[in-house]
Amino acid sequence: LRGEALRELQEVESQGALNDLRVKYLGKKGALTEILRGMGSLSAEERPVIGGVANDVRAAIEAVIEEKQVAFQEAETNRRLAAETLDVSLPGRALPTGAIHPLNKVAQEIEDVFVGLGYSIAEGPEVESDYYNFEALNLPKNHPARDMQDSFYVTEDILMRTHTSPVQVRTMQAKKGEAPIKVICPGKVYRRDDDDATHSFQFNQIEGLVVGKGIRMSDLKGTLLQFVQQMFGSQAQIRLRPSFFPFTEPSAEVDVTCVQCGGHGCRMCKGTGWLEILGCGMVHPRVLEMGGYDPEEVTGFAFGMGVERIALLKYGIDDIRHFYSNDLRFLGQFARM
Ligand code: PHE
């Protein structure tokens, strides 16, 4: 039995076959176990002799199995090492990484300019009350100027804010008559417009509000000139055109020299050399009052701009819908800017 087992074990070439042989000789129904089980029928003198021989055979078989086992494991380890070799000098595969969306980038740039001028950032709810969105901004119910901003109403008194101006009122009320105030209010706004190259039912605004003693129109002009030159370059100029907003008096619309042609006239500025970029004005006394300020004591200016519009002009983009369609060929152009 010993000779047979050892011969078979020598020839074994796989882990599986080794396991089979272990069962065949040492298993519960194995050949050696069979012999040991038969010991009961032996005489008292024979038993220790046969038992001793059987144990020697078992030890010999176990030793060879162990030896084979170690050899197999070593071979397996070597095979794996060879197969899984890492070449650390190979160039890595670049993972596609995201980039900041051009609208967020421009919004951040605008915010940076004003933060640099000492403004803080205020935010407010996108679902707003009629009171904050219109009434406290000097737009009473049924006022015709409400038609300037077609709205999405949620209920009779709740709507999606049509501008970030309600944050002005909220800021003034929160400050409880304390001056000065210097904030910008960035955020999404909603208007019931049909989407086209220049309109979107949802867009981003950044609005500014300054309230304090002796704030004048010239402060507004100087601030806007500073902003425009940081945003579009030091050669950029502005011009103010009289306009109307219910919450400012006087009101103006602001143009910047065309970034494409530098003011000489081109397709983008329709030959005028100017591009409209924002609305502004001196805060209406009634608005100051509703915000908890005495218009005899303090004055203020406010301005509001569309982030999309600034981005369109800055990068010479012809269709606002590019910003929302998530076309990577479009977005990728801003990844490294
Ligand atoms: N809220 C105005 C708009 O959305 C912009 C604006 C803000 C005008 C502040 C004047 C002063 O059209």
Coordinates of C-alpha atoms and ligand atoms in Angstrom, one line a residue:
L1 CA 0.0 0.0 0.0
R2 CA 2.8 2.4 0.9
G3 CA 4.7 1.8 -2.3
E4 CA 1.6 2.2 -4.4
A5 CA 0.6 5.4 -2.6
L6 CA 4.0 7.0 -2.9
R7 CA 4.3 6.1 -6.6
E8 CA 0.9 7.6 -7.3
L9 CA 1.7 10.8 -5.3
Q10 CA 5.0 11.3 -7.2
E11 CA 3.1 11.4 -10.4
V12 CA 0.5 13.8 -9.3
E13 CA 0.5 17.1 -11.3
S14 CA -2.4 19.1 -10.1
Q15 CA -3.9 20.3 -6.8
G16 CA -7.2 18.6 -7.7
A17 CA -5.5 15.2 -8.2
L18 CA -3.6 15.6 -5.0
N19 CA -6.9 16.2 -3.1
D20 CA -8.3 13.0 -4.7
L21 CA -5.3 11.0 -3.5
R22 CA -5.6 12.3 0.0
V23 CA -9.2 11.1 0.1
K24 CA -8.3 7.8 -1.5
Y25 CA -5.6 6.9 1.1
L26 CA -6.4 8.9 4.2
G27 CA -10.1 9.8 3.9
K28 CA -12.9 8.2 5.9
K29 CA -13.3 5.5 3.4
G30 CA -9.7 5.5 2.4
A31 CA -7.5 2.4 2.1
L32 CA -5.5 3.0 5.3
T33 CA -8.5 3.8 7.4
E34 CA -10.0 0.5 6.2
I35 CA -7.0 -1.3 7.6
L36 CA -7.1 0.5 10.9
R37 CA -10.8 -0.3 11.2
G38 CA -10.0 -4.0 10.7
M39 CA -7.6 -3.9 13.7
G40 CA -10.4 -5.0 16.1
S41 CA -10.3 -8.6 14.7
L42 CA -6.6 -8.9 15.4
S43 CA -5.0 -10.7 18.3
A44 CA -3.5 -8.7 21.2
E45 CA 0.0 -9.4 20.0
E46 CA -0.6 -8.5 16.4
R47 CA -2.4 -5.2 17.1
P48 CA 0.5 -3.0 18.2
V49 CA 2.7 -4.4 15.4
I50 CA 0.2 -3.7 12.6
G51 CA -0.8 -0.4 14.3
G52 CA 2.8 0.7 14.3
V53 CA 3.2 -0.1 10.6
A54 CA 0.0 1.6 9.7
N55 CA 1.0 4.7 11.5
D56 CA 4.4 4.8 9.7
V57 CA 2.6 4.4 6.4
R58 CA 0.2 7.2 7.3
A59 CA 3.1 9.5 8.3
A60 CA 5.0 8.7 5.1
I61 CA 1.9 9.5 2.9
E62 CA 1.2 12.7 4.9
A63 CA 4.8 13.9 4.5
V64 CA 4.7 13.4 0.7
I65 CA 1.3 15.1 0.4
E66 CA 2.6 18.1 2.5
E67 CA 5.7 18.3 0.3
K68 CA 3.5 18.3 -2.9
Q69 CA 1.2 20.8 -1.4
V70 CA 3.9 23.3 -0.7
A71 CA 5.3 22.8 -4.2
F72 CA 1.9 23.5 -5.8
Q73 CA 1.4 26.6 -3.7
E74 CA 4.8 27.9 -4.6
A75 CA 4.1 27.3 -8.3
E76 CA 0.8 29.0 -8.0
T77 CA 2.4 32.1 -6.4
N78 CA 5.1 32.2 -9.1
R79 CA 2.5 32.0 -11.8
R80 CA 0.5 34.9 -10.3
L81 CA 3.6 37.0 -9.8
A82 CA 4.5 36.6 -13.4
A83 CA 0.9 37.3 -14.6
E84 CA 0.3 40.3 -12.4
T85 CA 3.5 42.2 -12.9
L86 CA 3.0 45.9 -12.8
D87 CA 5.0 48.1 -15.1
V88 CA 5.1 51.3 -13.0
S89 CA 6.9 53.2 -15.8
L90 CA 3.8 52.9 -18.1
P91 CA 2.2 56.3 -18.6
G92 CA -1.1 56.6 -16.7
R93 CA -4.5 56.7 -18.3
A94 CA -6.1 60.2 -17.9
L95 CA -9.5 60.1 -16.2
P96 CA -12.0 62.5 -17.7
T97 CA -12.5 65.2 -15.1
G98 CA -15.3 67.7 -14.7
A99 CA -14.9 71.5 -15.0
I100 CA -16.7 74.4 -13.7
H101 CA -19.7 75.3 -15.8
P102 CA -19.2 78.6 -17.7
L103 CA -22.2 80.2 -16.1
N104 CA -20.9 79.4 -12.6
K105 CA -17.4 80.6 -13.6
V106 CA -18.8 84.0 -14.8
A107 CA -21.0 84.3 -11.7
Q108 CA -17.9 83.6 -9.5
E109 CA -15.9 86.3 -11.4
I110 CA -18.7 88.8 -10.9
E111 CA -19.0 87.9 -7.2
D112 CA -15.2 88.2 -6.9
V113 CA -15.2 91.7 -8.2
F114 CA -17.8 92.9 -5.7
V115 CA -16.4 91.0 -2.8
G116 CA -13.1 92.8 -3.7
L117 CA -15.0 96.0 -3.3
G118 CA -16.2 95.1 0.2
Y119 CA -19.6 93.7 -0.6
S120 CA -21.0 90.6 1.1
I121 CA -23.2 88.0 -0.5
A122 CA -26.9 87.6 0.4
E123 CA -29.3 84.9 -0.7
G124 CA -33.0 84.4 -0.6
P125 CA -35.7 81.9 -1.5
E126 CA -36.5 81.1 -5.2
V127 CA -40.2 80.5 -4.3
E128 CA -41.1 84.0 -3.1
S129 CA -44.2 85.8 -1.8
D130 CA -45.9 88.4 -4.0
Y131 CA -45.1 90.9 -1.2
Y132 CA -41.3 90.6 -1.5
N133 CA -41.2 90.0 -5.2
F134 CA -43.5 92.9 -6.1
E135 CA -45.3 94.9 -3.4
A136 CA -42.3 95.8 -1.2
L137 CA -40.5 96.9 -4.4
N138 CA -43.2 99.5 -5.2
L139 CA -45.1 97.3 -7.5
P140 CA -48.6 97.2 -6.0
K141 CA -51.2 94.6 -7.2
N142 CA -52.5 95.5 -10.7
H143 CA -49.6 97.9 -11.3
P144 CA -49.0 97.8 -15.1
A145 CA -45.2 97.5 -14.6
R146 CA -45.8 93.9 -13.4
D147 CA -46.2 93.0 -17.0
M148 CA -42.4 93.7 -17.5
Q149 CA -41.9 90.3 -15.8
D150 CA -44.4 87.6 -16.7
S151 CA -44.5 85.3 -13.7
F152 CA -45.0 81.7 -12.7
Y153 CA -47.6 81.8 -9.9
V154 CA -47.7 78.9 -7.4
T155 CA -50.8 80.3 -5.6
E156 CA -52.3 83.7 -5.7
D157 CA -49.7 85.1 -3.3
I158 CA -46.7 82.8 -4.0
L159 CA -44.6 82.8 -7.1
M160 CA -41.2 81.8 -8.5
R161 CA -39.2 85.0 -8.0
T162 CA -38.9 87.0 -11.3
H163 CA -35.7 88.8 -10.1
T164 CA -33.3 88.7 -7.1
S165 CA -34.6 92.2 -6.0
P166 CA -36.7 90.6 -3.2
V167 CA -33.4 89.8 -1.5
Q168 CA -32.8 93.5 -1.3
V169 CA -35.9 94.0 0.8
R170 CA -35.2 90.9 2.9
T171 CA -31.7 92.3 3.6
M172 CA -32.9 95.7 4.5
Q173 CA -35.5 94.3 6.9
A174 CA -32.9 91.9 8.5
K175 CA -30.6 94.9 9.1
K176 CA -33.3 96.7 11.0
G177 CA -32.4 100.2 9.9
E178 CA -28.6 99.7 10.4
A179 CA -26.4 101.3 7.7
P180 CA -24.4 100.9 5.6
I181 CA -25.6 97.9 3.6
K182 CA -23.4 96.6 0.8
V183 CA -24.6 93.3 -0.6
I184 CA -24.8 91.4 -3.9
C185 CA -27.6 88.8 -4.3
P186 CA -26.9 86.1 -6.8
G187 CA -29.4 83.4 -7.7
K188 CA -31.9 81.8 -10.1
V189 CA -34.9 83.7 -11.3
Y190 CA -38.0 82.6 -13.4
R191 CA -40.0 84.3 -16.1
R192 CA -42.8 83.0 -18.2
D193 CA -40.9 83.5 -21.5
D194 CA -40.8 81.2 -24.5
D195 CA -37.2 79.8 -24.7
D196 CA -35.2 81.2 -27.6
A197 CA -31.7 82.3 -28.4
T198 CA -31.9 85.2 -25.9
H199 CA -34.7 84.1 -23.5
S200 CA -35.0 81.3 -20.9
F201 CA -37.8 80.6 -18.5
Q202 CA -35.1 80.2 -15.8
F203 CA -31.8 82.2 -15.7
N204 CA -29.3 83.7 -13.2
Q205 CA -29.2 87.2 -11.9
I206 CA -26.8 89.1 -9.7
E207 CA -28.2 92.1 -8.0
G208 CA -26.4 94.7 -5.9
L209 CA -27.6 97.0 -3.2
V210 CA -25.8 99.8 -1.3
V211 CA -27.6 101.9 1.4
G212 CA -25.9 104.5 3.5
K213 CA -25.6 108.2 4.3
G214 CA -24.9 110.3 1.2
I215 CA -24.9 107.6 -1.4
R216 CA -25.1 109.3 -4.8
M217 CA -25.7 108.4 -8.4
S218 CA -22.0 109.1 -9.0
D219 CA -21.1 106.3 -6.6
L220 CA -23.2 104.0 -8.7
K221 CA -21.5 105.1 -11.9
G222 CA -18.0 104.7 -10.4
T223 CA -18.9 101.3 -9.0
L224 CA -20.2 100.1 -12.3
L225 CA -17.2 101.4 -14.3
Q226 CA -14.9 99.6 -11.9
F227 CA -16.9 96.4 -12.3
V228 CA -17.0 96.6 -16.1
Q229 CA -13.2 97.3 -16.4
Q230 CA -12.4 94.3 -14.2
M231 CA -14.8 92.1 -16.1
F232 CA -14.1 93.2 -19.7
G233 CA -10.7 94.9 -19.6
S234 CA -9.4 98.3 -18.5
Q235 CA -10.3 99.9 -21.8
A236 CA -14.0 99.2 -21.3
Q237 CA -16.3 102.2 -20.9
I238 CA -19.9 102.6 -19.8
R239 CA -22.8 104.8 -20.7
L240 CA -26.1 105.3 -18.9
R241 CA -29.4 105.7 -20.6
P242 CA -32.5 106.9 -18.8
S243 CA -34.9 104.0 -18.1
F244 CA -37.7 103.0 -15.7
F245 CA -38.0 100.5 -12.8
P246 CA -40.7 100.9 -10.2
F247 CA -38.1 100.3 -7.4
T248 CA -35.5 102.9 -8.5
E249 CA -35.8 106.6 -9.2
P250 CA -34.0 107.8 -11.3
S251 CA -33.4 104.6 -13.2
A252 CA -30.9 103.8 -16.0
E253 CA -29.9 101.1 -18.4
V254 CA -26.1 100.6 -18.7
D255 CA -24.2 99.8 -21.9
V256 CA -20.6 98.7 -22.1
T257 CA -18.3 99.3 -25.1
C258 CA -18.6 96.3 -27.4
V259 CA -16.1 93.6 -26.4
Q260 CA -15.9 92.3 -29.9
C261 CA -15.0 95.5 -31.8
G262 CA -13.9 97.8 -28.9
G263 CA -16.6 100.3 -29.7
H264 CA -16.1 100.7 -33.4
G265 CA -19.2 98.9 -34.5
C266 CA -19.7 95.2 -35.5
R267 CA -22.4 92.6 -35.9
M268 CA -22.6 91.8 -32.2
C269 CA -23.4 95.4 -31.2
K270 CA -25.4 96.0 -34.4
G271 CA -23.0 98.7 -35.4
T272 CA -23.6 100.8 -32.3
G273 CA -20.3 100.0 -30.5
W274 CA -22.4 99.5 -27.3
L275 CA -23.9 96.4 -25.6
E276 CA -26.6 96.6 -22.9
I277 CA -25.6 94.8 -19.8
L278 CA -27.7 95.8 -16.8
G279 CA -30.4 97.9 -15.2
C280 CA -29.8 100.2 -12.2
G281 CA -30.9 103.3 -10.3
M282 CA -31.2 105.1 -7.0
V283 CA -33.3 103.1 -4.6
H284 CA -36.9 104.5 -4.6
P285 CA -37.7 106.3 -1.3
R286 CA -40.8 104.1 -0.9
V287 CA -38.7 101.0 -1.2
L288 CA -36.3 102.3 1.5
E289 CA -39.3 102.9 3.7
M290 CA -40.7 99.5 3.3
G291 CA -37.3 98.1 4.1
G292 CA -37.3 100.0 7.4
Y293 CA -35.1 102.9 6.4
D294 CA -35.8 106.6 6.6
P295 CA -35.2 108.1 3.1
E296 CA -34.4 111.4 4.8
E297 CA -31.5 109.8 6.5
V298 CA -30.0 107.4 4.0
T299 CA -30.0 106.9 0.2
G300 CA -29.0 103.9 -1.8
F301 CA -28.3 102.5 -5.3
A302 CA -29.2 99.2 -6.8
F303 CA -28.3 97.4 -10.0
G304 CA -29.2 94.0 -11.5
M305 CA -27.7 92.0 -14.2
G306 CA -28.2 88.6 -16.0
V307 CA -25.3 86.2 -15.6
E308 CA -26.1 84.6 -18.9
R309 CA -26.0 87.9 -20.7
I310 CA -22.6 88.8 -19.3
A311 CA -21.3 85.4 -20.3
L312 CA -22.8 85.6 -23.8
L313 CA -21.1 89.0 -24.3
K314 CA -17.8 88.0 -22.7
Y315 CA -17.3 84.9 -24.8
G316 CA -19.1 86.0 -28.0
I317 CA -21.7 83.1 -27.7
D318 CA -24.7 83.5 -29.9
D319 CA -27.4 81.3 -28.2
I320 CA -28.3 81.2 -24.5
R321 CA -29.5 77.6 -24.9
H322 CA -25.9 76.4 -25.2
F323 CA -25.6 77.0 -21.5
Y324 CA -28.4 74.5 -20.7
S325 CA -28.0 71.7 -23.2
N326 CA -24.9 70.1 -21.6
D327 CA -23.1 69.5 -24.9
L328 CA -19.6 68.6 -23.9
R329 CA -18.2 70.0 -27.1
F330 CA -19.5 73.4 -25.9
L331 CA -18.6 73.0 -22.2
G332 CA -15.2 71.6 -22.9
Q333 CA -14.1 74.9 -24.4
F334 CA -14.3 76.5 -21.0
A335 CA -12.5 73.7 -19.1
R336 CA -9.0 75.1 -19.5
M337 CA -9.9 78.8 -19.4
Ligands
PHE1 N1 -34.7 93.7 -11.0 C1 -34.5 94.3 -12.3 C2 -34.8 93.3 -13.3 O1 -34.7 92.1 -13.1 C3 -33.1 94.8 -12.5 C4 -32.7 95.9 -11.6 C5 -32.2 95.7 -10.3 C6 -32.9 97.3 -12.0 C7 -31.9 96.8 -9.5 C8 -32.7 98.3 -11.2 C9 -32.1 98.1 -9.9 O2 -35.1 93.6 -14.4

